[in-house]
Every structure is written in structure tokens, then in C-alpha cells.
mmCIF file with all atom_site columns, C-alpha atoms in Angstrom:
data_model
loop_
_atom_site.group_PDB
_atom_site.id
_atom_site.type_symbol
_atom_site.label_atom_id
_atom_site.label_alt_id
_atom_site.label_comp_id
_atom_site.label_asym_id
_atom_site.label_entity_id
_atom_site.label_seq_id
_atom_site.pdbx_PDB_ins_code
_atom_site.Cartn_x
_atom_site.Cartn_y
_atom_site.Cartn_z
_atom_site.occupancy
_atom_site.B_iso_or_equiv
_atom_site.pdbx_formal_charge
_atom_site.auth_seq_id
_atom_site.auth_comp_id
_atom_site.auth_asym_id
_atom_site.auth_atom_id
_atom_site.pdbx_PDB_model_num
ATOM 1   C CA . MET A 1 1   ? 19.816  -12.036 -3.766  1.00 46.00 ? 1164 MET A CA 1
ATOM 2   C CA . ASP A 1 2   ? 21.674  -8.870  -4.599  1.00 51.00 ? 1165 ASP A CA 1
ATOM 3   C CA . ASP A 1 3   ? 20.521  -5.860  -6.395  1.00 52.00 ? 1166 ASP A CA 1
ATOM 4   C CA . GLU A 1 4   ? 21.288  -7.247  -9.820  1.00 50.00 ? 1167 GLU A CA 1
ATOM 5   C CA . GLN A 1 5   ? 19.568  -10.173 -9.484  1.00 48.00 ? 1168 GLN A CA 1
ATOM 6   C CA . GLN A 1 6   ? 16.629  -8.432  -8.036  1.00 50.00 ? 1169 GLN A CA 1
ATOM 7   C CA . ARG A 1 7   ? 16.280  -6.427  -10.934 1.00 53.00 ? 1170 ARG A CA 1
ATOM 8   C CA . ARG A 1 8   ? 16.998  -8.847  -13.979 1.00 48.00 ? 1171 ARG A CA 1
ATOM 9   C CA . PRO A 1 9   ? 13.968  -10.499 -15.497 1.00 53.00 ? 1172 PRO A CA 1
ATOM 10  C CA . SER A 1 10  ? 13.640  -14.064 -14.444 1.00 58.00 ? 1173 SER A CA 1
ATOM 11  C CA . GLY A 1 11  ? 10.824  -15.165 -15.853 1.00 64.00 ? 1174 GLY A CA 1
ATOM 12  C CA . SER A 1 12  ? 8.296   -14.649 -13.020 1.00 80.00 ? 1175 SER A CA 1
ATOM 13  C CA . SER A 1 13  ? 5.348   -12.517 -12.120 1.00 91.00 ? 1176 SER A CA 1
ATOM 14  C CA . VAL A 1 14  ? 5.978   -9.057  -11.112 1.00 94.00 ? 1177 VAL A CA 1
ATOM 15  C CA . ALA A 1 15  ? 3.893   -9.862  -8.241  1.00 94.00 ? 1178 ALA A CA 1
ATOM 16  C CA . HIS A 1 16  ? 6.569   -12.774 -7.324  1.00 95.00 ? 1179 HIS A CA 1
ATOM 17  C CA . ALA A 1 17  ? 9.358   -10.469 -7.801  1.00 95.00 ? 1180 ALA A CA 1
ATOM 18  C CA . TYR A 1 18  ? 7.538   -8.057  -6.045  1.00 96.00 ? 1181 TYR A CA 1
ATOM 19  C CA . GLY A 1 19  ? 6.921   -10.300 -2.913  1.00 95.00 ? 1182 GLY A CA 1
ATOM 20  C CA . ASN A 1 20  ? 10.306  -11.245 -2.970  1.00 95.00 ? 1183 ASN A CA 1
ATOM 21  C CA . ALA A 1 21  ? 11.907  -7.855  -2.936  1.00 96.00 ? 1184 ALA A CA 1
ATOM 22  C CA . LEU A 1 22  ? 9.611   -7.106  0.188   1.00 96.00 ? 1185 LEU A CA 1
ATOM 23  C CA . ALA A 1 23  ? 10.539  -10.712 1.821   1.00 95.00 ? 1186 ALA A CA 1
ATOM 24  C CA . ARG A 1 24  ? 14.236  -10.000 1.630   1.00 96.00 ? 1187 ARG A CA 1
ATOM 25  C CA . GLN A 1 25  ? 14.837  -6.844  1.028   1.00 96.00 ? 1188 GLN A CA 1
ATOM 26  C CA . TRP A 1 26  ? 11.953  -4.155  2.206   1.00 96.00 ? 1189 TRP A CA 1
ATOM 27  C CA . ALA A 1 27  ? 10.909  -5.336  5.122   1.00 96.00 ? 1190 ALA A CA 1
ATOM 28  C CA . PRO A 1 28  ? 14.327  -5.733  7.088   1.00 95.00 ? 1191 PRO A CA 1
ATOM 29  C CA . ALA A 1 29  ? 14.718  -2.266  6.237   1.00 94.00 ? 1192 ALA A CA 1
ATOM 30  C CA . MET A 1 30  ? 11.694  -0.426  7.037   1.00 95.00 ? 1193 MET A CA 1
ATOM 31  C CA . PRO A 1 31  ? 11.345  1.648   10.102  1.00 94.00 ? 1194 PRO A CA 1
ATOM 32  C CA . ARG A 1 32  ? 9.546   0.217   13.014  1.00 91.00 ? 1195 ARG A CA 1
ATOM 33  C CA . PRO A 1 33  ? 6.572   2.483   12.630  1.00 88.00 ? 1196 PRO A CA 1
ATOM 34  C CA . LEU A 1 34  ? 6.016   1.110   9.335   1.00 92.00 ? 1197 LEU A CA 1
ATOM 35  C CA . THR A 1 35  ? 6.052   -2.778  10.319  1.00 89.00 ? 1198 THR A CA 1
ATOM 36  C CA . GLY A 1 36  ? 2.109   -3.093  11.165  1.00 90.00 ? 1199 GLY A CA 1
ATOM 37  C CA . GLY A 1 37  ? -0.244  -2.178  9.199   1.00 93.00 ? 1200 GLY A CA 1
ATOM 38  C CA . PHE A 1 38  ? 1.450   -1.276  6.207   1.00 95.00 ? 1201 PHE A CA 1
ATOM 39  C CA . LEU A 1 39  ? 3.836   -4.252  5.703   1.00 96.00 ? 1202 LEU A CA 1
ATOM 40  C CA . THR A 1 40  ? -0.034  -5.963  5.983   1.00 96.00 ? 1203 THR A CA 1
ATOM 41  C CA . THR A 1 41  ? -1.376  -3.994  3.566   1.00 97.00 ? 1204 THR A CA 1
ATOM 42  C CA . LEU A 1 42  ? 2.277   -4.681  0.920   1.00 97.00 ? 1205 LEU A CA 1
ATOM 43  C CA . TYR A 1 43  ? 1.895   -8.387  1.706   1.00 97.00 ? 1206 TYR A CA 1
ATOM 44  C CA . ALA A 1 44  ? -1.815  -8.162  1.222   1.00 97.00 ? 1207 ALA A CA 1
ATOM 45  C CA . LEU A 1 45  ? -1.436  -6.153  -2.329  1.00 97.00 ? 1208 LEU A CA 1
ATOM 46  C CA . ARG A 1 46  ? 1.176   -8.316  -3.577  1.00 96.00 ? 1209 ARG A CA 1
ATOM 47  C CA . THR A 1 47  ? -1.436  -11.521 -3.018  1.00 95.00 ? 1210 THR A CA 1
ATOM 48  C CA . LEU A 1 48  ? -4.037  -10.051 -4.886  1.00 95.00 ? 1211 LEU A CA 1
ATOM 49  C CA . ALA A 1 49  ? -2.068  -8.256  -7.765  1.00 94.00 ? 1212 ALA A CA 1
ATOM 50  C CA . SER A 1 50  ? -2.675  -10.070 -11.042 1.00 92.00 ? 1213 SER A CA 1
ATOM 51  C CA . ALA A 1 51  ? 0.756   -11.454 -12.630 1.00 91.00 ? 1214 ALA A CA 1
ATOM 52  C CA . ASP A 1 52  ? 1.596   -8.237  -14.805 1.00 92.00 ? 1215 ASP A CA 1
ATOM 53  C CA . GLY A 1 53  ? 1.736   -6.351  -11.099 1.00 93.00 ? 1216 GLY A CA 1
ATOM 54  C CA . ARG A 1 54  ? -1.657  -4.231  -11.263 1.00 94.00 ? 1217 ARG A CA 1
ATOM 55  C CA . LEU A 1 55  ? -4.452  -4.654  -8.741  1.00 93.00 ? 1218 LEU A CA 1
ATOM 56  C CA . ARG A 1 56  ? -7.016  -5.884  -10.952 1.00 90.00 ? 1219 ARG A CA 1
ATOM 57  C CA . TYR A 1 57  ? -9.346  -8.933  -12.061 1.00 88.00 ? 1220 TYR A CA 1
ATOM 58  C CA . GLU A 1 58  ? -7.884  -11.348 -14.661 1.00 84.00 ? 1221 GLU A CA 1
ATOM 59  C CA . ARG A 1 59  ? -11.283 -12.233 -16.300 1.00 86.00 ? 1222 ARG A CA 1
ATOM 60  C CA . ASP A 1 60  ? -13.019 -8.560  -16.425 1.00 85.00 ? 1223 ASP A CA 1
ATOM 61  C CA . GLY A 1 61  ? -9.911  -6.240  -15.820 1.00 84.00 ? 1224 GLY A CA 1
ATOM 62  C CA . ALA A 1 62  ? -12.040 -4.381  -13.056 1.00 86.00 ? 1225 ALA A CA 1
ATOM 63  C CA . ALA A 1 63  ? -9.691  -2.525  -10.411 1.00 88.00 ? 1226 ALA A CA 1
ATOM 64  C CA . ILE A 1 64  ? -9.670  -4.393  -6.906  1.00 91.00 ? 1227 ILE A CA 1
ATOM 65  C CA . THR A 1 65  ? -11.729 -1.992  -4.692  1.00 90.00 ? 1228 THR A CA 1
ATOM 66  C CA . LEU A 1 66  ? -10.173 -0.466  -1.394  1.00 92.00 ? 1229 LEU A CA 1
ATOM 67  C CA . ALA A 1 67  ? -13.248 -2.107  0.259   1.00 93.00 ? 1230 ALA A CA 1
ATOM 68  C CA . GLN A 1 68  ? -11.353 -5.953  -1.043  1.00 94.00 ? 1231 GLN A CA 1
ATOM 69  C CA . ILE A 1 69  ? -7.992  -4.957  0.357   1.00 95.00 ? 1232 ILE A CA 1
ATOM 70  C CA . ALA A 1 70  ? -9.115  -3.375  3.321   1.00 95.00 ? 1233 ALA A CA 1
ATOM 71  C CA . ALA A 1 71  ? -11.226 -6.981  3.949   1.00 96.00 ? 1234 ALA A CA 1
ATOM 72  C CA . ALA A 1 72  ? -7.973  -8.725  2.796   1.00 95.00 ? 1235 ALA A CA 1
ATOM 73  C CA . CYS A 1 73  ? -5.778  -6.700  5.712   1.00 94.00 ? 1236 CYS A CA 1
ATOM 74  C CA . ARG A 1 74  ? -8.217  -7.265  8.110   1.00 94.00 ? 1237 ARG A CA 1
ATOM 75  C CA . SER A 1 75  ? -7.655  -3.302  8.554   1.00 93.00 ? 1238 SER A CA 1
ATOM 76  C CA . ASP A 1 76  ? -10.274 -0.412  8.476   1.00 93.00 ? 1239 ASP A CA 1
ATOM 77  C CA . GLN A 1 77  ? -10.834 1.221   4.678   1.00 93.00 ? 1240 GLN A CA 1
ATOM 78  C CA . LYS A 1 78  ? -8.910  4.662   6.292   1.00 93.00 ? 1241 LYS A CA 1
ATOM 79  C CA . ASP A 1 79  ? -5.924  3.329   7.570   1.00 93.00 ? 1242 ASP A CA 1
ATOM 80  C CA . VAL A 1 80  ? -5.618  1.251   4.442   1.00 95.00 ? 1243 VAL A CA 1
ATOM 81  C CA . ARG A 1 81  ? -6.044  4.315   2.400   1.00 94.00 ? 1244 ARG A CA 1
ATOM 82  C CA . LEU A 1 82  ? -3.478  5.776   4.247   1.00 94.00 ? 1245 LEU A CA 1
ATOM 83  C CA . TYR A 1 83  ? -1.002  2.809   3.705   1.00 96.00 ? 1246 TYR A CA 1
ATOM 84  C CA . LEU A 1 84  ? -1.731  3.133   0.209   1.00 96.00 ? 1247 LEU A CA 1
ATOM 85  C CA . GLN A 1 85  ? -0.936  6.713   -0.280  1.00 95.00 ? 1248 GLN A CA 1
ATOM 86  C CA . ALA A 1 86  ? 1.934   6.034   1.551   1.00 96.00 ? 1249 ALA A CA 1
ATOM 87  C CA . ALA A 1 87  ? 2.969   2.843   -0.118  1.00 97.00 ? 1250 ALA A CA 1
ATOM 88  C CA . VAL A 1 88  ? 2.959   5.449   -3.412  1.00 96.00 ? 1251 VAL A CA 1
ATOM 89  C CA . ALA A 1 89  ? 5.349   7.905   -1.117  1.00 96.00 ? 1252 ALA A CA 1
ATOM 90  C CA . ALA A 1 90  ? 8.037   5.864   -1.034  1.00 97.00 ? 1253 ALA A CA 1
ATOM 91  C CA . GLY A 1 91  ? 7.906   4.231   -4.673  1.00 97.00 ? 1254 GLY A CA 1
ATOM 92  C CA . VAL A 1 92  ? 7.056   0.832   -4.351  1.00 97.00 ? 1255 VAL A CA 1
ATOM 93  C CA . LEU A 1 93  ? 3.178   1.954   -5.964  1.00 97.00 ? 1256 LEU A CA 1
ATOM 94  C CA . ALA A 1 94  ? 1.609   3.591   -8.654  1.00 96.00 ? 1257 ALA A CA 1
ATOM 95  C CA . VAL A 1 95  ? -1.975  4.824   -9.634  1.00 92.00 ? 1258 VAL A CA 1
ATOM 96  C CA . VAL A 1 96  ? -2.761  3.362   -12.542 1.00 88.00 ? 1259 VAL A CA 1
ATOM 97  C CA . GLU A 1 97  ? -4.150  6.193   -15.425 1.00 68.00 ? 1260 GLU A CA 1
ATOM 98  C CA . ASP A 1 98  ? -8.117  4.966   -15.937 1.00 58.00 ? 1261 ASP A CA 1
ATOM 99  C CA . GLY A 1 99  ? -9.157  7.064   -18.452 1.00 48.00 ? 1262 GLY A CA 1
ATOM 100 C CA . HIS A 1 100 ? -11.174 9.248   -15.880 1.00 50.00 ? 1263 HIS A CA 1
ATOM 101 C CA . GLY A 1 101 ? -8.035  11.351  -14.476 1.00 49.00 ? 1264 GLY A CA 1
ATOM 102 C CA . GLN A 1 102 ? -5.899  10.308  -12.181 1.00 51.00 ? 1265 GLN A CA 1
ATOM 103 C CA . GLY A 1 103 ? -8.358  7.994   -9.729  1.00 49.00 ? 1266 GLY A CA 1
ATOM 104 C CA . LYS A 1 104 ? -9.419  10.127  -7.585  1.00 55.00 ? 1267 LYS A CA 1
ATOM 105 C CA . THR A 1 105 ? -12.952 10.612  -8.050  1.00 55.00 ? 1268 THR A CA 1
ATOM 106 C CA . ARG A 1 106 ? -14.573 8.837   -4.934  1.00 61.00 ? 1269 ARG A CA 1
ATOM 107 C CA . GLY A 1 107 ? -17.025 5.648   -5.746  1.00 63.00 ? 1270 GLY A CA 1
ATOM 108 C CA . ARG A 1 108 ? -14.495 5.007   -8.267  1.00 68.00 ? 1271 ARG A CA 1
ATOM 109 C CA . ALA A 1 109 ? -11.867 1.674   -8.252  1.00 73.00 ? 1272 ALA A CA 1
ATOM 110 C CA . VAL A 1 110 ? -8.654  3.153   -8.337  1.00 83.00 ? 1273 VAL A CA 1
ATOM 111 C CA . MET A 1 111 ? -6.211  0.722   -10.387 1.00 89.00 ? 1274 MET A CA 1
ATOM 112 C CA . TYR A 1 112 ? -2.928  0.384   -8.244  1.00 94.00 ? 1275 TYR A CA 1
ATOM 113 C CA . ALA A 1 113 ? 0.206   -0.922  -9.840  1.00 95.00 ? 1276 ALA A CA 1
ATOM 114 C CA . LEU A 1 114 ? 3.315   -3.002  -7.400  1.00 97.00 ? 1277 LEU A CA 1
ATOM 115 C CA . LEU A 1 115 ? 6.459   -1.255  -8.815  1.00 96.00 ? 1278 LEU A CA 1
ATOM 116 C CA . LEU A 1 116 ? 9.903   -2.562  -8.186  1.00 96.00 ? 1279 LEU A CA 1
ATOM 117 C CA . CYS A 1 117 ? 11.942  0.062   -6.858  1.00 94.00 ? 1280 CYS A CA 1
ATOM 118 C CA . PRO A 1 118 ? 15.317  -0.676  -5.525  1.00 94.00 ? 1281 PRO A CA 1
ATOM 119 C CA . THR A 1 119 ? 15.606  1.719   -3.132  1.00 95.00 ? 1282 THR A CA 1
ATOM 120 C CA . PRO A 1 120 ? 12.407  2.752   -1.209  1.00 97.00 ? 1283 PRO A CA 1
ATOM 121 C CA . ASP A 1 121 ? 12.010  5.874   0.627   1.00 96.00 ? 1284 ASP A CA 1
ATOM 122 C CA . TRP A 1 122 ? 10.671  4.397   3.660   1.00 96.00 ? 1285 TRP A CA 1
ATOM 123 C CA . GLU A 1 123 ? 11.804  7.491   5.964   1.00 96.00 ? 1286 GLU A CA 1
ATOM 124 C CA . ARG A 1 124 ? 9.009   9.393   3.353   1.00 96.00 ? 1287 ARG A CA 1
ATOM 125 C CA . ALA A 1 125 ? 6.195   6.737   3.664   1.00 96.00 ? 1288 ALA A CA 1
ATOM 126 C CA . ALA A 1 126 ? 7.118   6.183   7.965   1.00 95.00 ? 1289 ALA A CA 1
ATOM 127 C CA . GLY A 1 127 ? 6.360   10.178  7.861   1.00 94.00 ? 1290 GLY A CA 1
ATOM 128 C CA . LEU A 1 128 ? 2.810   9.881   6.087   1.00 94.00 ? 1291 LEU A CA 1
ATOM 129 C CA . VAL A 1 129 ? 1.870   7.072   8.625   1.00 93.00 ? 1292 VAL A CA 1
ATOM 130 C CA . TRP A 1 130 ? 3.399   8.978   11.863  1.00 93.00 ? 1293 TRP A CA 1
ATOM 131 C CA . ILE A 1 131 ? 1.440   12.391  10.676  1.00 93.00 ? 1294 ILE A CA 1
ATOM 132 C CA . ALA A 1 132 ? -1.709  10.559  10.351  1.00 90.00 ? 1295 ALA A CA 1
ATOM 133 C CA . GLN A 1 133 ? -1.439  8.714   13.622  1.00 89.00 ? 1296 GLN A CA 1
ATOM 134 C CA . GLN A 1 134 ? -1.221  11.502  15.496  1.00 92.00 ? 1297 GLN A CA 1
ATOM 135 C CA . GLN A 1 135 ? -4.069  13.393  13.465  1.00 92.00 ? 1298 GLN A CA 1
ATOM 136 C CA . LYS A 1 136 ? -6.183  10.338  14.866  1.00 89.00 ? 1299 LYS A CA 1
ATOM 137 C CA . LYS A 1 137 ? -4.930  10.800  18.249  1.00 91.00 ? 1300 LYS A CA 1
ATOM 138 C CA . GLU A 1 138 ? -5.627  14.367  18.720  1.00 93.00 ? 1301 GLU A CA 1
ATOM 139 C CA . ARG A 1 139 ? -9.077  13.497  17.268  1.00 91.00 ? 1302 ARG A CA 1
ATOM 140 C CA . ARG A 1 140 ? -10.069 10.426  19.516  1.00 92.00 ? 1303 ARG A CA 1
ATOM 141 C CA . ALA A 1 141 ? -8.907  13.029  22.879  1.00 91.00 ? 1304 ALA A CA 1
ATOM 142 C CA . ALA A 1 142 ? -10.699 15.561  21.182  1.00 91.00 ? 1305 ALA A CA 1
ATOM 143 C CA . ALA A 1 143 ? -13.880 13.168  21.371  1.00 90.00 ? 1306 ALA A CA 1
ATOM 144 C CA . ALA A 1 144 ? -13.172 12.098  24.765  1.00 91.00 ? 1307 ALA A CA 1
ATOM 145 C CA . ALA A 1 145 ? -12.822 15.239  26.083  1.00 90.00 ? 1308 ALA A CA 1
ATOM 146 C CA . ARG A 1 146 ? -16.323 16.408  24.177  1.00 89.00 ? 1309 ARG A CA 1
ATOM 147 C CA . LYS A 1 147 ? -17.938 13.421  25.979  1.00 88.00 ? 1310 LYS A CA 1
ATOM 148 C CA . ALA A 1 148 ? -16.332 13.909  29.624  1.00 90.00 ? 1311 ALA A CA 1
ATOM 149 C CA . ALA A 1 149 ? -17.634 17.432  29.556  1.00 88.00 ? 1312 ALA A CA 1
ATOM 150 C CA . GLN A 1 150 ? -21.253 16.382  28.245  1.00 83.00 ? 1313 GLN A CA 1
#
């Protein structure tokens, strides 16, 4: 499927088109650091999204929570939060205005929307993931050193 076919509306849902782009174009082009939990998160987002591409329940419009996304990915919530930030940085996910700012209030479900980006910035996303992984390793090493010193 070429870029023109991908952009052309075919009558299918946003989630379906997102899944096609993910499997056919994006995943093969991703740097290696993104092919684990990040890629799994993108597939889970595609599965959880409504037909219009928003991560919400059709029946009441409530946003799907971070805990529910993490459960679908079988990942830690902190890791999933990082992957969501990286997806926003890559341009394949957006935070939807919820009337209460940009959804940055703790304890409030943030609504996301899938974006069909013709050229995602995977290097930017990989940089965010790599930095967070390095910080996590440093914290673990420091905790192990403190424990060994006791």
C-alpha cells in the first residue's frame, strides 16, 4: 500500500487505518529500541480505540484509563505512560482537549486519539524511551548499591 492509498479515506474506521499503517509501514521502519513494549502499546491502542480513533468507551464516552491500557499491554503503568509520551512525540497519538486543560491532572483519565501520520518521528520517540530506560537502570543500580552498603 503506497502513501496515497494510505491517506485516501476508504470508508473504514480510523482504528483500522491506523492498524494497517502500523503493521505495513510503521513497524518495519521503527528503530530497534521501539520494537518491544512500545510497539505492543501501539497495537493495544489500536485495539482499544473506538471507530473514530479516540480511546474512549462508545456507550458513555468515558476515556480509557492508563491502568486499562497497561493491563491490555501487560506492562507497568510507568512504562506505558512513557510509551504514550513517546507516541505523542512521534506524532501517532494526540492528547484530546477534555475541557479541563490538557489532561495533565493526576487522577483524571486523559483521552487520547490515534493520528495517521505519514512520516512519524521514530527517532524522537526512541530517544525518549532510551533516556527513560537509562534513568531506570541508574535508579536500580543506586538502589542496589544502597542495599549492598547496609
